Amino acid sequence: PKDLPGHLVDVVSVHSRVDDEVSHEARTWEESMAPVESGEILFIDEVHEKGTALHGRAVRVLGTVVSFDAVTGLVSMKHRGREMTVDTSRSAGAPVLPDNVYHFIGEIDCASSSNAPVLRARVSCNVTGLDTQLYEHSVEERRKFEREFGLTTTNTGTH
């Protein structure tokens, strides 16, 4: 562009910057559309058993909401006699209702001082009315099928 008249150099320069911005936006959009892990189906007691080995892994967890702090987005939920904390600040949607059953999908964070696993939820779904005993049975049957046929759809490769 050195041998172009001044006003054309400016046009070429602006066009180049616009191309760079569009290219950057396209890359950012592509990155945001990257596949997101659906998460290993785990029960709260299994999350506690596996502990820090799950740090950063995507999981799906079911439980009854014991309490919800709307300011912090923290949920305390319980299933099969065990409790865990779910951080819902990253998930959009309706407020979480106490005494309702929810299915949360997100990543496990064990970085707190207590090393207690916290689920950083990106998806929450009210599943009140779900037959939880039938759900547990179907998860166990699925796991048995996967073991029998050497299939794995989990993040950790174990059940």
JSON list of C-alpha atoms in Angstrom, two decimals:
[
{"chain": "A", "resi": 1, "resn": "PRO", "atom": "CA", "xyz": [0.00, 0.00, 0.00]},
{"chain": "A", "resi": 2, "resn": "LYS", "atom": "CA", "xyz": [3.03, 2.35, 0.02]},
{"chain": "A", "resi": 3, "resn": "ASP", "atom": "CA", "xyz": [2.51, 3.45, -3.58]},
{"chain": "A", "resi": 4, "resn": "LEU", "atom": "CA", "xyz": [-1.25, 4.11, -3.14]},
{"chain": "A", "resi": 5, "resn": "PRO", "atom": "CA", "xyz": [-2.63, 7.64, -2.65]},
{"chain": "A", "resi": 6, "resn": "GLY", "atom": "CA", "xyz": [-3.14, 8.59, 1.02]},
{"chain": "A", "resi": 7, "resn": "HIS", "atom": "CA", "xyz": [-6.91, 8.24, 1.08]},
{"chain": "A", "resi": 8, "resn": "LEU", "atom": "CA", "xyz": [-6.70, 4.73, -0.42]},
{"chain": "A", "resi": 9, "resn": "VAL", "atom": "CA", "xyz": [-4.07, 3.69, 2.15]},
{"chain": "A", "resi": 10, "resn": "ASP", "atom": "CA", "xyz": [-6.53, 4.68, 4.87]},
{"chain": "A", "resi": 11, "resn": "VAL", "atom": "CA", "xyz": [-9.30, 2.61, 3.24]},
{"chain": "A", "resi": 12, "resn": "VAL", "atom": "CA", "xyz": [-7.02, -0.44, 2.89]},
{"chain": "A", "resi": 13, "resn": "SER", "atom": "CA", "xyz": [-5.89, -0.02, 6.50]},
{"chain": "A", "resi": 14, "resn": "VAL", "atom": "CA", "xyz": [-9.48, 0.20, 7.82]},
{"chain": "A", "resi": 15, "resn": "HIS", "atom": "CA", "xyz": [-10.54, -2.76, 5.68]},
{"chain": "A", "resi": 16, "resn": "SER", "atom": "CA", "xyz": [-7.63, -4.81, 7.07]},
{"chain": "A", "resi": 17, "resn": "ARG", "atom": "CA", "xyz": [-8.61, -3.95, 10.67]},
{"chain": "A", "resi": 18, "resn": "VAL", "atom": "CA", "xyz": [-12.23, -4.92, 9.98]},
{"chain": "A", "resi": 19, "resn": "ASP", "atom": "CA", "xyz": [-11.09, -8.23, 8.49]},
{"chain": "A", "resi": 20, "resn": "ASP", "atom": "CA", "xyz": [-8.98, -8.87, 11.60]},
{"chain": "A", "resi": 21, "resn": "GLU", "atom": "CA", "xyz": [-11.94, -8.08, 13.91]},
{"chain": "A", "resi": 22, "resn": "VAL", "atom": "CA", "xyz": [-14.34, -10.28, 11.92]},
{"chain": "A", "resi": 23, "resn": "SER", "atom": "CA", "xyz": [-11.77, -13.09, 11.92]},
{"chain": "A", "resi": 24, "resn": "HIS", "atom": "CA", "xyz": [-11.33, -12.73, 15.70]},
{"chain": "A", "resi": 25, "resn": "GLU", "atom": "CA", "xyz": [-15.12, -12.73, 16.23]},
{"chain": "A", "resi": 26, "resn": "ALA", "atom": "CA", "xyz": [-15.44, -15.86, 14.07]},
{"chain": "A", "resi": 27, "resn": "ARG", "atom": "CA", "xyz": [-12.74, -17.63, 16.11]},
{"chain": "A", "resi": 28, "resn": "THR", "atom": "CA", "xyz": [-14.41, -16.56, 19.36]},
{"chain": "A", "resi": 29, "resn": "TRP", "atom": "CA", "xyz": [-17.80, -17.82, 18.11]},
{"chain": "A", "resi": 30, "resn": "GLU", "atom": "CA", "xyz": [-16.24, -21.13, 17.03]},
{"chain": "A", "resi": 31, "resn": "GLU", "atom": "CA", "xyz": [-14.60, -21.53, 20.42]},
{"chain": "A", "resi": 32, "resn": "SER", "atom": "CA", "xyz": [-17.88, -20.79, 22.21]},
{"chain": "A", "resi": 33, "resn": "MET", "atom": "CA", "xyz": [-19.61, -23.41, 20.05]},
{"chain": "A", "resi": 34, "resn": "ALA", "atom": "CA", "xyz": [-17.08, -26.11, 20.97]},
{"chain": "A", "resi": 35, "resn": "PRO", "atom": "CA", "xyz": [-18.73, -29.28, 22.30]},
{"chain": "A", "resi": 36, "resn": "VAL", "atom": "CA", "xyz": [-19.45, -29.24, 26.01]},
{"chain": "A", "resi": 37, "resn": "GLU", "atom": "CA", "xyz": [-19.24, -32.45, 27.96]},
{"chain": "A", "resi": 38, "resn": "SER", "atom": "CA", "xyz": [-22.61, -33.76, 29.11]},
{"chain": "A", "resi": 39, "resn": "GLY", "atom": "CA", "xyz": [-21.07, -35.08, 32.29]},
{"chain": "A", "resi": 40, "resn": "GLU", "atom": "CA", "xyz": [-20.76, -38.43, 33.99]},
{"chain": "A", "resi": 41, "resn": "ILE", "atom": "CA", "xyz": [-23.93, -39.40, 35.83]},
{"chain": "A", "resi": 42, "resn": "LEU", "atom": "CA", "xyz": [-23.03, -39.66, 39.51]},
{"chain": "A", "resi": 43, "resn": "PHE", "atom": "CA", "xyz": [-24.90, -39.74, 42.79]},
{"chain": "A", "resi": 44, "resn": "ILE", "atom": "CA", "xyz": [-23.86, -37.38, 45.58]},
{"chain": "A", "resi": 45, "resn": "ASP", "atom": "CA", "xyz": [-22.32, -40.19, 47.65]},
{"chain": "A", "resi": 46, "resn": "GLU", "atom": "CA", "xyz": [-20.19, -41.18, 44.63]},
{"chain": "A", "resi": 47, "resn": "VAL", "atom": "CA", "xyz": [-18.99, -37.60, 44.20]},
{"chain": "A", "resi": 48, "resn": "HIS", "atom": "CA", "xyz": [-17.84, -37.63, 47.83]},
{"chain": "A", "resi": 49, "resn": "GLU", "atom": "CA", "xyz": [-16.20, -41.06, 47.42]},
{"chain": "A", "resi": 50, "resn": "LYS", "atom": "CA", "xyz": [-14.22, -39.98, 44.34]},
{"chain": "A", "resi": 51, "resn": "GLY", "atom": "CA", "xyz": [-13.41, -36.61, 45.93]},
{"chain": "A", "resi": 52, "resn": "THR", "atom": "CA", "xyz": [-10.55, -34.62, 44.44]},
{"chain": "A", "resi": 53, "resn": "ALA", "atom": "CA", "xyz": [-10.12, -37.12, 41.57]},
{"chain": "A", "resi": 54, "resn": "LEU", "atom": "CA", "xyz": [-13.17, -35.42, 40.02]},
{"chain": "A", "resi": 55, "resn": "HIS", "atom": "CA", "xyz": [-11.74, -31.90, 40.18]},
{"chain": "A", "resi": 56, "resn": "GLY", "atom": "CA", "xyz": [-12.50, -30.13, 36.90]},
{"chain": "A", "resi": 57, "resn": "ARG", "atom": "CA", "xyz": [-14.58, -33.02, 35.53]},
{"chain": "A", "resi": 58, "resn": "ALA", "atom": "CA", "xyz": [-18.08, -32.64, 34.11]},
{"chain": "A", "resi": 59, "resn": "VAL", "atom": "CA", "xyz": [-20.77, -34.48, 36.08]},
{"chain": "A", "resi": 60, "resn": "ARG", "atom": "CA", "xyz": [-24.56, -34.76, 36.32]},
{"chain": "A", "resi": 61, "resn": "VAL", "atom": "CA", "xyz": [-25.99, -34.95, 39.82]},
{"chain": "A", "resi": 62, "resn": "LEU", "atom": "CA", "xyz": [-29.53, -35.38, 41.13]},
{"chain": "A", "resi": 63, "resn": "GLY", "atom": "CA", "xyz": [-30.77, -34.19, 44.51]},
{"chain": "A", "resi": 64, "resn": "THR", "atom": "CA", "xyz": [-33.46, -32.54, 46.59]},
{"chain": "A", "resi": 65, "resn": "VAL", "atom": "CA", "xyz": [-32.79, -28.89, 47.39]},
{"chain": "A", "resi": 66, "resn": "VAL", "atom": "CA", "xyz": [-32.38, -28.36, 51.13]},
{"chain": "A", "resi": 67, "resn": "SER", "atom": "CA", "xyz": [-31.62, -24.63, 50.89]},
{"chain": "A", "resi": 68, "resn": "PHE", "atom": "CA", "xyz": [-30.94, -21.94, 48.30]},
{"chain": "A", "resi": 69, "resn": "ASP", "atom": "CA", "xyz": [-29.18, -18.60, 48.81]},
{"chain": "A", "resi": 70, "resn": "ALA", "atom": "CA", "xyz": [-30.42, -16.32, 46.03]},
{"chain": "A", "resi": 71, "resn": "VAL", "atom": "CA", "xyz": [-27.63, -13.77, 46.69]},
{"chain": "A", "resi": 72, "resn": "THR", "atom": "CA", "xyz": [-24.71, -16.19, 46.25]},
{"chain": "A", "resi": 73, "resn": "GLY", "atom": "CA", "xyz": [-26.49, -18.74, 44.07]},
{"chain": "A", "resi": 74, "resn": "LEU", "atom": "CA", "xyz": [-25.40, -21.54, 46.41]},
{"chain": "A", "resi": 75, "resn": "VAL", "atom": "CA", "xyz": [-27.64, -24.56, 46.76]},
{"chain": "A", "resi": 76, "resn": "SER", "atom": "CA", "xyz": [-27.41, -27.27, 49.37]},
{"chain": "A", "resi": 77, "resn": "MET", "atom": "CA", "xyz": [-28.89, -30.50, 48.06]},
{"chain": "A", "resi": 78, "resn": "LYS", "atom": "CA", "xyz": [-29.31, -34.00, 49.41]},
{"chain": "A", "resi": 79, "resn": "HIS", "atom": "CA", "xyz": [-29.71, -37.49, 47.96]},
{"chain": "A", "resi": 80, "resn": "ARG", "atom": "CA", "xyz": [-29.32, -40.94, 49.51]},
{"chain": "A", "resi": 81, "resn": "GLY", "atom": "CA", "xyz": [-28.37, -39.42, 52.85]},
{"chain": "A", "resi": 82, "resn": "ARG", "atom": "CA", "xyz": [-25.48, -37.26, 51.57]},
{"chain": "A", "resi": 83, "resn": "GLU", "atom": "CA", "xyz": [-25.38, -33.52, 50.95]},
{"chain": "A", "resi": 84, "resn": "MET", "atom": "CA", "xyz": [-23.35, -31.38, 48.61]},
{"chain": "A", "resi": 85, "resn": "THR", "atom": "CA", "xyz": [-23.09, -27.75, 47.55]},
{"chain": "A", "resi": 86, "resn": "VAL", "atom": "CA", "xyz": [-23.97, -26.55, 44.07]},
{"chain": "A", "resi": 87, "resn": "ASP", "atom": "CA", "xyz": [-22.96, -23.11, 42.79]},
{"chain": "A", "resi": 88, "resn": "THR", "atom": "CA", "xyz": [-25.69, -22.00, 40.37]},
{"chain": "A", "resi": 89, "resn": "SER", "atom": "CA", "xyz": [-24.26, -18.53, 39.69]},
{"chain": "A", "resi": 90, "resn": "ARG", "atom": "CA", "xyz": [-23.18, -19.60, 36.16]},
{"chain": "A", "resi": 91, "resn": "SER", "atom": "CA", "xyz": [-26.48, -21.18, 35.17]},
{"chain": "A", "resi": 92, "resn": "ALA", "atom": "CA", "xyz": [-29.31, -19.08, 33.85]},
{"chain": "A", "resi": 93, "resn": "GLY", "atom": "CA", "xyz": [-32.88, -19.86, 34.68]},
{"chain": "A", "resi": 94, "resn": "ALA", "atom": "CA", "xyz": [-35.56, -19.64, 37.28]},
{"chain": "A", "resi": 95, "resn": "PRO", "atom": "CA", "xyz": [-34.67, -19.54, 40.97]},
{"chain": "A", "resi": 96, "resn": "VAL", "atom": "CA", "xyz": [-34.09, -22.90, 42.62]},
{"chain": "A", "resi": 97, "resn": "LEU", "atom": "CA", "xyz": [-36.97, -23.98, 44.86]},
{"chain": "A", "resi": 98, "resn": "PRO", "atom": "CA", "xyz": [-36.41, -25.69, 48.23]},
{"chain": "A", "resi": 99, "resn": "ASP", "atom": "CA", "xyz": [-37.81, -29.22, 48.62]},
{"chain": "A", "resi": 100, "resn": "ASN", "atom": "CA", "xyz": [-37.82, -29.68, 44.82]},
{"chain": "A", "resi": 101, "resn": "VAL", "atom": "CA", "xyz": [-35.73, -32.30, 43.01]},
{"chain": "A", "resi": 102, "resn": "TYR", "atom": "CA", "xyz": [-33.13, -30.94, 40.57]},
{"chain": "A", "resi": 103, "resn": "HIS", "atom": "CA", "xyz": [-30.70, -32.33, 38.06]},
{"chain": "A", "resi": 104, "resn": "PHE", "atom": "CA", "xyz": [-27.53, -30.23, 37.78]},
{"chain": "A", "resi": 105, "resn": "ILE", "atom": "CA", "xyz": [-24.82, -30.48, 35.13]},
{"chain": "A", "resi": 106, "resn": "GLY", "atom": "CA", "xyz": [-21.46, -28.78, 35.60]},
{"chain": "A", "resi": 107, "resn": "GLU", "atom": "CA", "xyz": [-17.87, -29.16, 36.71]},
{"chain": "A", "resi": 108, "resn": "ILE", "atom": "CA", "xyz": [-16.59, -30.32, 40.10]},
{"chain": "A", "resi": 109, "resn": "ASP", "atom": "CA", "xyz": [-14.42, -27.86, 42.01]},
{"chain": "A", "resi": 110, "resn": "CYS", "atom": "CA", "xyz": [-12.40, -29.18, 44.96]},
{"chain": "A", "resi": 111, "resn": "ALA", "atom": "CA", "xyz": [-10.29, -26.05, 45.39]},
{"chain": "A", "resi": 112, "resn": "SER", "atom": "CA", "xyz": [-11.93, -24.87, 48.62]},
{"chain": "A", "resi": 113, "resn": "SER", "atom": "CA", "xyz": [-10.01, -25.05, 51.88]},
{"chain": "A", "resi": 114, "resn": "SER", "atom": "CA", "xyz": [-12.06, -28.08, 52.97]},
{"chain": "A", "resi": 115, "resn": "ASN", "atom": "CA", "xyz": [-11.52, -29.91, 49.63]},
{"chain": "A", "resi": 116, "resn": "ALA", "atom": "CA", "xyz": [-15.26, -30.67, 49.73]},
{"chain": "A", "resi": 117, "resn": "PRO", "atom": "CA", "xyz": [-16.51, -31.01, 46.17]},
{"chain": "A", "resi": 118, "resn": "VAL", "atom": "CA", "xyz": [-18.65, -28.15, 44.89]},
{"chain": "A", "resi": 119, "resn": "LEU", "atom": "CA", "xyz": [-20.55, -28.52, 41.63]},
{"chain": "A", "resi": 120, "resn": "ARG", "atom": "CA", "xyz": [-20.22, -25.37, 39.48]},
{"chain": "A", "resi": 121, "resn": "ALA", "atom": "CA", "xyz": [-23.49, -25.84, 37.60]},
{"chain": "A", "resi": 122, "resn": "ARG", "atom": "CA", "xyz": [-23.99, -24.60, 34.06]},
{"chain": "A", "resi": 123, "resn": "VAL", "atom": "CA", "xyz": [-27.38, -26.32, 33.67]},
{"chain": "A", "resi": 124, "resn": "SER", "atom": "CA", "xyz": [-30.15, -26.83, 36.19]},
{"chain": "A", "resi": 125, "resn": "CYS", "atom": "CA", "xyz": [-33.43, -28.62, 35.61]},
{"chain": "A", "resi": 126, "resn": "ASN", "atom": "CA", "xyz": [-36.31, -29.03, 38.04]},
{"chain": "A", "resi": 127, "resn": "VAL", "atom": "CA", "xyz": [-37.29, -32.70, 37.85]},
{"chain": "A", "resi": 128, "resn": "THR", "atom": "CA", "xyz": [-39.72, -32.79, 40.75]},
{"chain": "A", "resi": 129, "resn": "GLY", "atom": "CA", "xyz": [-42.05, -35.72, 40.22]},
{"chain": "A", "resi": 130, "resn": "LEU", "atom": "CA", "xyz": [-39.28, -37.93, 38.83]},
{"chain": "A", "resi": 131, "resn": "ASP", "atom": "CA", "xyz": [-39.42, -41.44, 40.27]},
{"chain": "A", "resi": 132, "resn": "THR", "atom": "CA", "xyz": [-35.94, -41.30, 41.86]},
{"chain": "A", "resi": 133, "resn": "GLN", "atom": "CA", "xyz": [-35.89, -45.03, 42.67]},
{"chain": "A", "resi": 134, "resn": "LEU", "atom": "CA", "xyz": [-36.59, -45.86, 39.02]},
{"chain": "A", "resi": 135, "resn": "TYR", "atom": "CA", "xyz": [-33.95, -43.29, 37.98]},
{"chain": "A", "resi": 136, "resn": "GLU", "atom": "CA", "xyz": [-31.35, -44.92, 40.26]},
{"chain": "A", "resi": 137, "resn": "HIS", "atom": "CA", "xyz": [-32.28, -48.36, 38.91]},
{"chain": "A", "resi": 138, "resn": "SER", "atom": "CA", "xyz": [-31.94, -47.19, 35.29]},
{"chain": "A", "resi": 139, "resn": "VAL", "atom": "CA", "xyz": [-28.51, -45.65, 36.00]},
{"chain": "A", "resi": 140, "resn": "GLU", "atom": "CA", "xyz": [-27.35, -48.92, 37.57]},
{"chain": "A", "resi": 141, "resn": "GLU", "atom": "CA", "xyz": [-28.69, -50.92, 34.59]},
{"chain": "A", "resi": 142, "resn": "ARG", "atom": "CA", "xyz": [-26.94, -48.57, 32.18]},
{"chain": "A", "resi": 143, "resn": "ARG", "atom": "CA", "xyz": [-23.66, -48.99, 34.04]},
{"chain": "A", "resi": 144, "resn": "LYS", "atom": "CA", "xyz": [-24.06, -52.77, 34.02]},
{"chain": "A", "resi": 145, "resn": "PHE", "atom": "CA", "xyz": [-24.69, -52.70, 30.25]},
{"chain": "A", "resi": 146, "resn": "GLU", "atom": "CA", "xyz": [-21.64, -50.49, 29.65]},
{"chain": "A", "resi": 147, "resn": "ARG", "atom": "CA", "xyz": [-19.42, -52.79, 31.72]},
{"chain": "A", "resi": 148, "resn": "GLU", "atom": "CA", "xyz": [-20.77, -55.90, 30.01]},
{"chain": "A", "resi": 149, "resn": "PHE", "atom": "CA", "xyz": [-20.10, -54.58, 26.52]},
{"chain": "A", "resi": 150, "resn": "GLY", "atom": "CA", "xyz": [-16.92, -52.65, 27.32]},
{"chain": "A", "resi": 151, "resn": "LEU", "atom": "CA", "xyz": [-18.52, -49.30, 26.58]},
{"chain": "A", "resi": 152, "resn": "THR", "atom": "CA", "xyz": [-17.65, -46.12, 28.38]},
{"chain": "A", "resi": 153, "resn": "THR", "atom": "CA", "xyz": [-19.46, -42.80, 28.14]},
{"chain": "A", "resi": 154, "resn": "THR", "atom": "CA", "xyz": [-17.97, -41.34, 31.26]},
{"chain": "A", "resi": 155, "resn": "ASN", "atom": "CA", "xyz": [-15.37, -38.65, 31.79]},
{"chain": "A", "resi": 156, "resn": "THR", "atom": "CA", "xyz": [-13.37, -40.63, 34.31]},
{"chain": "A", "resi": 157, "resn": "GLY", "atom": "CA", "xyz": [-13.64, -43.99, 32.60]},
{"chain": "A", "resi": 158, "resn": "THR", "atom": "CA", "xyz": [-14.95, -45.54, 35.79]},
{"chain": "A", "resi": 159, "resn": "HIS", "atom": "CA", "xyz": [-18.32, -45.85, 37.43]}
]
